[in-house]
Amino acid sequence: MAIHAHLKEIREQRTPTWITSSRKDMWLGLLDRLNTRDRSFHKFLDTYATDGDITLARRDVRDIFAQDAATGMIATIFWSHTRGMRVNALSLLIRDLPTLITLMSIKDFRNDEINELLAQPGISVPTASKMLSACGKTYCGMPAAIIDDNIIQVIESSTFARDFPNVAELRKKSRSRPVPYYDAYLRDVTALCEKYDLTSEMIDHYLSVHGLSNMAQNAELQSA
């Protein structure tokens, strides 16, 4: 099993977290195009941007959210949209920020709650997974783990197939059945955490950062 073969690497990751960085001037350009008097996003940039960049780690967002939910929600939006977003989507998120704050007051998300989150502009399952993980939420009792395109490619590969049996049943359906797919992914991640004494943060970081390279190494060994 692939995960078992890389347990030492997974446990010894020097930065078992997600760090994202985006340009402050990019966000200011988007904010300046909005017809709103809300200055909370500008204030956040003034407080947390350094040398023209807003750089946040997952643990930073979680700490900010724990201190103040409103500021934490702004942090999750910046952290999970490193390439920015469409102006109208950002406008709607700012408008609906109180709704997001109320929604994120829920500790354990279920289908209704995650569907409400996905109904917000610019929030897909990968983005929602980042927001849930950063804010320390659970989904149906399972610690939220991040999923992205890299991770989907890894967990659907033959190299990792035995580690993700629930995902295997929904192979190629990450877009057509996004919530059931995320549920299947979390069930597999939770099982791996229990079996190998890992955390969901260790697993999602490893899959996204190292999974593809380990797949390539495995393919080279098989062809040698």
mmCIF file of C-alpha atoms in Angstrom:
data_model
loop_
_atom_site.group_PDB
_atom_site.id
_atom_site.type_symbol
_atom_site.label_atom_id
_atom_site.label_comp_id
_atom_site.label_asym_id
_atom_site.label_seq_id
_atom_site.Cartn_x
_atom_site.Cartn_y
_atom_site.Cartn_z
ATOM 1 C CA MET A 1 0.000 0.000 0.000
ATOM 2 C CA ALA A 2 1.387 3.399 -1.027
ATOM 3 C CA ILE A 3 0.585 5.274 2.181
ATOM 4 C CA HIS A 4 2.203 2.558 4.283
ATOM 5 C CA ALA A 5 5.361 2.754 2.189
ATOM 6 C CA HIS A 6 5.691 6.480 2.849
ATOM 7 C CA LEU A 7 4.721 6.727 6.520
ATOM 8 C CA LYS A 8 8.150 8.015 7.583
ATOM 9 C CA GLU A 9 8.031 10.720 4.920
ATOM 10 C CA ILE A 10 4.477 11.693 5.863
ATOM 11 C CA ARG A 11 5.247 11.965 9.568
ATOM 12 C CA GLU A 12 8.488 13.874 9.057
ATOM 13 C CA GLN A 13 7.156 16.572 6.747
ATOM 14 C CA ARG A 14 8.809 19.764 7.899
ATOM 15 C CA THR A 15 5.798 21.897 7.001
ATOM 16 C CA PRO A 16 2.663 19.738 7.331
ATOM 17 C CA THR A 17 0.516 22.690 6.403
ATOM 18 C CA TRP A 18 -0.571 24.754 3.417
ATOM 19 C CA ILE A 19 1.010 28.130 2.733
ATOM 20 C CA THR A 20 -0.442 30.383 0.038
ATOM 21 C CA SER A 21 0.649 33.795 -1.136
ATOM 22 C CA SER A 22 -0.967 36.425 -3.338
ATOM 23 C CA ARG A 23 -0.289 40.034 -4.228
ATOM 24 C CA LYS A 24 -1.758 42.761 -2.080
ATOM 25 C CA ASP A 25 -2.093 45.105 -5.071
ATOM 26 C CA MET A 26 -4.097 42.464 -6.962
ATOM 27 C CA TRP A 27 -6.666 42.330 -4.171
ATOM 28 C CA LEU A 28 -6.714 46.106 -3.781
ATOM 29 C CA GLY A 29 -7.381 46.414 -7.503
ATOM 30 C CA LEU A 30 -10.363 44.081 -7.184
ATOM 31 C CA LEU A 31 -11.663 45.803 -4.049
ATOM 32 C CA ASP A 32 -11.390 49.246 -5.637
ATOM 33 C CA ARG A 33 -13.756 48.117 -8.389
ATOM 34 C CA LEU A 34 -16.488 47.289 -5.897
ATOM 35 C CA ASN A 35 -19.358 49.568 -5.010
ATOM 36 C CA THR A 36 -19.166 49.059 -1.258
ATOM 37 C CA ARG A 37 -18.231 51.045 1.827
ATOM 38 C CA ASP A 38 -17.046 47.922 3.610
ATOM 39 C CA ARG A 39 -13.360 48.368 4.481
ATOM 40 C CA SER A 40 -12.832 45.149 6.431
ATOM 41 C CA PHE A 41 -10.903 43.497 3.596
ATOM 42 C CA HIS A 42 -8.672 46.567 3.192
ATOM 43 C CA LYS A 43 -8.032 46.565 6.940
ATOM 44 C CA PHE A 44 -7.077 42.894 6.839
ATOM 45 C CA LEU A 45 -4.567 43.529 4.043
ATOM 46 C CA ASP A 46 -3.076 46.470 5.923
ATOM 47 C CA THR A 47 -2.667 44.285 9.015
ATOM 48 C CA TYR A 48 -1.395 41.030 7.505
ATOM 49 C CA ALA A 49 0.298 41.865 4.189
ATOM 50 C CA THR A 50 4.097 42.026 4.239
ATOM 51 C CA ASP A 51 6.270 43.457 1.466
ATOM 52 C CA GLY A 52 3.302 43.634 -0.872
ATOM 53 C CA ASP A 53 2.223 40.002 -0.376
ATOM 54 C CA ILE A 54 -0.451 38.402 1.758
ATOM 55 C CA THR A 55 1.066 35.092 2.868
ATOM 56 C CA LEU A 56 -0.872 32.774 5.152
ATOM 57 C CA ALA A 57 -0.447 29.216 6.377
ATOM 58 C CA ARG A 58 -3.381 27.002 7.278
ATOM 59 C CA ARG A 59 -2.504 27.287 10.959
ATOM 60 C CA ASP A 60 -2.450 31.092 10.628
ATOM 61 C CA VAL A 61 -5.996 31.114 9.283
ATOM 62 C CA ARG A 62 -7.141 28.734 12.021
ATOM 63 C CA ASP A 63 -5.600 30.928 14.712
ATOM 64 C CA ILE A 64 -7.165 34.082 13.269
ATOM 65 C CA PHE A 65 -10.569 32.400 13.030
ATOM 66 C CA ALA A 66 -10.332 31.182 16.629
ATOM 67 C CA GLN A 67 -9.663 34.752 17.791
ATOM 68 C CA ASP A 68 -12.335 36.433 15.668
ATOM 69 C CA ALA A 69 -14.698 34.642 13.285
ATOM 70 C CA ALA A 70 -15.282 37.676 11.049
ATOM 71 C CA THR A 71 -11.571 38.311 10.502
ATOM 72 C CA GLY A 72 -11.038 34.561 10.143
ATOM 73 C CA MET A 73 -13.552 34.380 7.314
ATOM 74 C CA ILE A 74 -11.715 37.146 5.466
ATOM 75 C CA ALA A 75 -8.485 35.213 6.009
ATOM 76 C CA THR A 76 -9.996 32.048 4.535
ATOM 77 C CA ILE A 77 -11.139 33.942 1.429
ATOM 78 C CA PHE A 78 -7.676 35.380 0.792
ATOM 79 C CA TRP A 79 -5.962 32.080 1.641
ATOM 80 C CA SER A 80 -8.188 29.927 -0.565
ATOM 81 C CA HIS A 81 -8.237 32.255 -3.613
ATOM 82 C CA THR A 82 -4.557 32.849 -4.336
ATOM 83 C CA ARG A 83 -5.259 33.823 -7.946
ATOM 84 C CA GLY A 84 -7.957 36.255 -6.950
ATOM 85 C CA MET A 85 -11.531 35.941 -8.152
ATOM 86 C CA ARG A 86 -14.107 37.621 -10.331
ATOM 87 C CA VAL A 87 -15.167 41.038 -9.105
ATOM 88 C CA ASN A 88 -18.851 40.136 -8.940
ATOM 89 C CA ALA A 89 -18.074 36.976 -6.934
ATOM 90 C CA LEU A 90 -15.964 38.959 -4.470
ATOM 91 C CA SER A 91 -18.727 41.558 -4.214
ATOM 92 C CA LEU A 92 -21.266 38.882 -3.336
ATOM 93 C CA LEU A 93 -18.954 37.266 -0.786
ATOM 94 C CA ILE A 94 -18.488 40.622 0.933
ATOM 95 C CA ARG A 95 -22.238 41.166 0.863
ATOM 96 C CA ASP A 96 -22.880 37.698 2.292
ATOM 97 C CA LEU A 97 -20.017 37.714 4.799
ATOM 98 C CA PRO A 98 -22.434 37.725 7.786
ATOM 99 C CA THR A 99 -24.063 34.585 6.354
ATOM 100 C CA LEU A 100 -20.673 32.887 6.015
ATOM 101 C CA ILE A 101 -19.714 33.849 9.558
ATOM 102 C CA THR A 102 -22.958 32.382 10.885
ATOM 103 C CA LEU A 103 -22.494 29.245 8.792
ATOM 104 C CA MET A 104 -18.939 28.790 10.020
ATOM 105 C CA SER A 105 -20.130 28.940 13.615
ATOM 106 C CA ILE A 106 -21.267 25.336 13.062
ATOM 107 C CA LYS A 107 -18.671 22.847 14.283
ATOM 108 C CA ASP A 108 -19.846 19.751 12.391
ATOM 109 C CA PHE A 109 -21.090 20.247 8.840
ATOM 110 C CA ARG A 110 -23.676 17.975 7.248
ATOM 111 C CA ASN A 111 -25.064 17.878 3.708
ATOM 112 C CA ASP A 112 -27.351 20.876 4.190
ATOM 113 C CA GLU A 113 -24.566 23.032 5.577
ATOM 114 C CA ILE A 114 -21.985 22.116 2.948
ATOM 115 C CA ASN A 115 -24.530 22.645 0.174
ATOM 116 C CA GLU A 116 -25.279 26.079 1.609
ATOM 117 C CA LEU A 117 -21.543 26.842 1.597
ATOM 118 C CA LEU A 118 -21.236 25.644 -2.006
ATOM 119 C CA ALA A 119 -24.126 27.906 -2.972
ATOM 120 C CA GLN A 120 -21.957 30.934 -2.195
ATOM 121 C CA PRO A 121 -20.292 32.581 -5.228
ATOM 122 C CA GLY A 122 -16.833 31.331 -6.138
ATOM 123 C CA ILE A 123 -16.867 28.420 -3.681
ATOM 124 C CA SER A 124 -16.323 24.970 -5.183
ATOM 125 C CA VAL A 125 -15.688 21.754 -3.232
ATOM 126 C CA PRO A 126 -11.880 22.305 -3.250
ATOM 127 C CA THR A 127 -12.372 25.858 -1.947
ATOM 128 C CA ALA A 128 -14.951 24.704 0.605
ATOM 129 C CA SER A 129 -12.604 21.959 1.784
ATOM 130 C CA LYS A 130 -9.890 24.555 2.395
ATOM 131 C CA MET A 131 -12.261 26.781 4.310
ATOM 132 C CA LEU A 132 -13.547 23.919 6.466
ATOM 133 C CA SER A 133 -10.054 22.638 7.192
ATOM 134 C CA ALA A 134 -8.650 26.081 7.956
ATOM 135 C CA CYS A 135 -11.490 26.818 10.364
ATOM 136 C CA GLY A 136 -11.067 23.476 12.127
ATOM 137 C CA LYS A 137 -14.441 22.030 11.130
ATOM 138 C CA THR A 138 -15.615 18.468 10.756
ATOM 139 C CA TYR A 139 -17.908 16.964 8.146
ATOM 140 C CA CYS A 140 -20.258 14.258 9.418
ATOM 141 C CA GLY A 141 -17.949 13.837 12.386
ATOM 142 C CA MET A 142 -14.786 13.521 10.268
ATOM 143 C CA PRO A 143 -12.017 16.158 10.430
ATOM 144 C CA ALA A 144 -12.142 18.209 7.232
ATOM 145 C CA ALA A 145 -9.249 17.570 4.863
ATOM 146 C CA ILE A 146 -8.324 19.582 1.806
ATOM 147 C CA ILE A 147 -8.944 18.179 -1.654
ATOM 148 C CA ASP A 148 -7.654 19.726 -4.886
ATOM 149 C CA ASP A 149 -6.930 18.662 -8.468
ATOM 150 C CA ASN A 150 -3.505 17.245 -7.547
ATOM 151 C CA ILE A 151 -4.995 15.176 -4.757
ATOM 152 C CA ILE A 152 -7.788 13.874 -6.985
ATOM 153 C CA GLN A 153 -5.206 12.754 -9.550
ATOM 154 C CA VAL A 154 -3.251 10.935 -6.845
ATOM 155 C CA ILE A 155 -6.114 9.184 -5.062
ATOM 156 C CA GLU A 156 -7.599 7.962 -8.340
ATOM 157 C CA SER A 157 -4.281 6.466 -9.474
ATOM 158 C CA SER A 158 -3.530 2.764 -9.357
ATOM 159 C CA THR A 159 -0.606 3.519 -7.031
ATOM 160 C CA PHE A 160 -2.908 4.711 -4.242
ATOM 161 C CA ALA A 161 -6.092 2.811 -5.156
ATOM 162 C CA ARG A 162 -5.971 0.414 -2.200
ATOM 163 C CA ASP A 163 -5.653 3.324 0.225
ATOM 164 C CA PHE A 164 -8.824 4.988 -1.082
ATOM 165 C CA PRO A 165 -11.449 2.271 -1.639
ATOM 166 C CA ASN A 166 -14.424 4.607 -1.148
ATOM 167 C CA VAL A 167 -13.036 7.052 -3.708
ATOM 168 C CA ALA A 168 -12.471 4.157 -6.125
ATOM 169 C CA GLU A 169 -16.227 3.597 -6.239
ATOM 170 C CA LEU A 170 -16.693 7.187 -7.463
ATOM 171 C CA ARG A 171 -13.712 7.367 -9.778
ATOM 172 C CA LYS A 172 -13.981 10.226 -12.335
ATOM 173 C CA LYS A 173 -17.035 11.635 -10.534
ATOM 174 C CA SER A 174 -15.386 14.436 -8.555
ATOM 175 C CA ARG A 175 -17.279 17.013 -10.634
ATOM 176 C CA SER A 176 -20.569 15.246 -11.292
ATOM 177 C CA ARG A 177 -21.014 14.143 -7.649
ATOM 178 C CA PRO A 178 -18.826 16.583 -5.706
ATOM 179 C CA VAL A 179 -20.314 16.221 -2.214
ATOM 180 C CA PRO A 180 -20.538 12.384 -2.261
ATOM 181 C CA TYR A 181 -16.980 12.351 -3.654
ATOM 182 C CA TYR A 182 -15.737 14.561 -0.815
ATOM 183 C CA ASP A 183 -17.561 12.357 1.696
ATOM 184 C CA ALA A 184 -15.856 9.280 0.232
ATOM 185 C CA TYR A 185 -12.462 10.996 0.365
ATOM 186 C CA LEU A 186 -12.916 11.961 4.012
ATOM 187 C CA ARG A 187 -13.995 8.449 4.953
ATOM 188 C CA ASP A 188 -10.811 7.082 3.402
ATOM 189 C CA VAL A 189 -8.638 9.766 5.020
ATOM 190 C CA THR A 190 -10.240 9.129 8.417
ATOM 191 C CA ALA A 191 -9.618 5.392 8.082
ATOM 192 C CA LEU A 192 -5.950 6.020 7.207
ATOM 193 C CA CYS A 193 -5.560 8.359 10.182
ATOM 194 C CA GLU A 194 -6.958 5.745 12.547
ATOM 195 C CA LYS A 195 -4.923 2.925 11.044
ATOM 196 C CA TYR A 196 -1.554 4.693 10.964
ATOM 197 C CA ASP A 197 -1.936 7.294 13.736
ATOM 198 C CA LEU A 198 -1.801 10.238 11.330
ATOM 199 C CA THR A 199 -3.711 13.503 11.077
ATOM 200 C CA SER A 200 -5.788 14.673 8.135
ATOM 201 C CA GLU A 201 -3.408 17.645 7.810
ATOM 202 C CA MET A 202 -0.463 15.291 7.329
ATOM 203 C CA ILE A 203 -2.279 13.282 4.688
ATOM 204 C CA ASP A 204 -3.731 16.071 2.546
ATOM 205 C CA HIS A 205 -0.428 17.965 2.532
ATOM 206 C CA TYR A 206 1.498 14.838 1.555
ATOM 207 C CA LEU A 207 -0.953 13.932 -1.217
ATOM 208 C CA SER A 208 -0.911 17.406 -2.739
ATOM 209 C CA VAL A 209 2.804 18.156 -2.446
ATOM 210 C CA HIS A 210 4.495 14.759 -2.679
ATOM 211 C CA GLY A 211 1.911 12.342 -4.063
ATOM 212 C CA LEU A 212 2.471 13.064 -7.769
ATOM 213 C CA SER A 213 6.255 12.824 -7.485
ATOM 214 C CA ASN A 214 6.000 9.513 -5.624
ATOM 215 C CA MET A 215 3.649 8.223 -8.329
ATOM 216 C CA ALA A 216 6.258 9.137 -10.945
ATOM 217 C CA GLN A 217 8.999 7.392 -8.961
ATOM 218 C CA ASN A 218 6.829 4.309 -8.639
ATOM 219 C CA ALA A 219 6.200 4.275 -12.388
ATOM 220 C CA GLU A 220 9.933 4.499 -13.066
ATOM 221 C CA LEU A 221 10.636 1.579 -10.747
ATOM 222 C CA GLN A 222 7.958 -0.536 -12.442
ATOM 223 C CA SER A 223 9.336 0.209 -15.901
ATOM 224 C CA ALA A 224 12.967 -0.379 -14.929
#
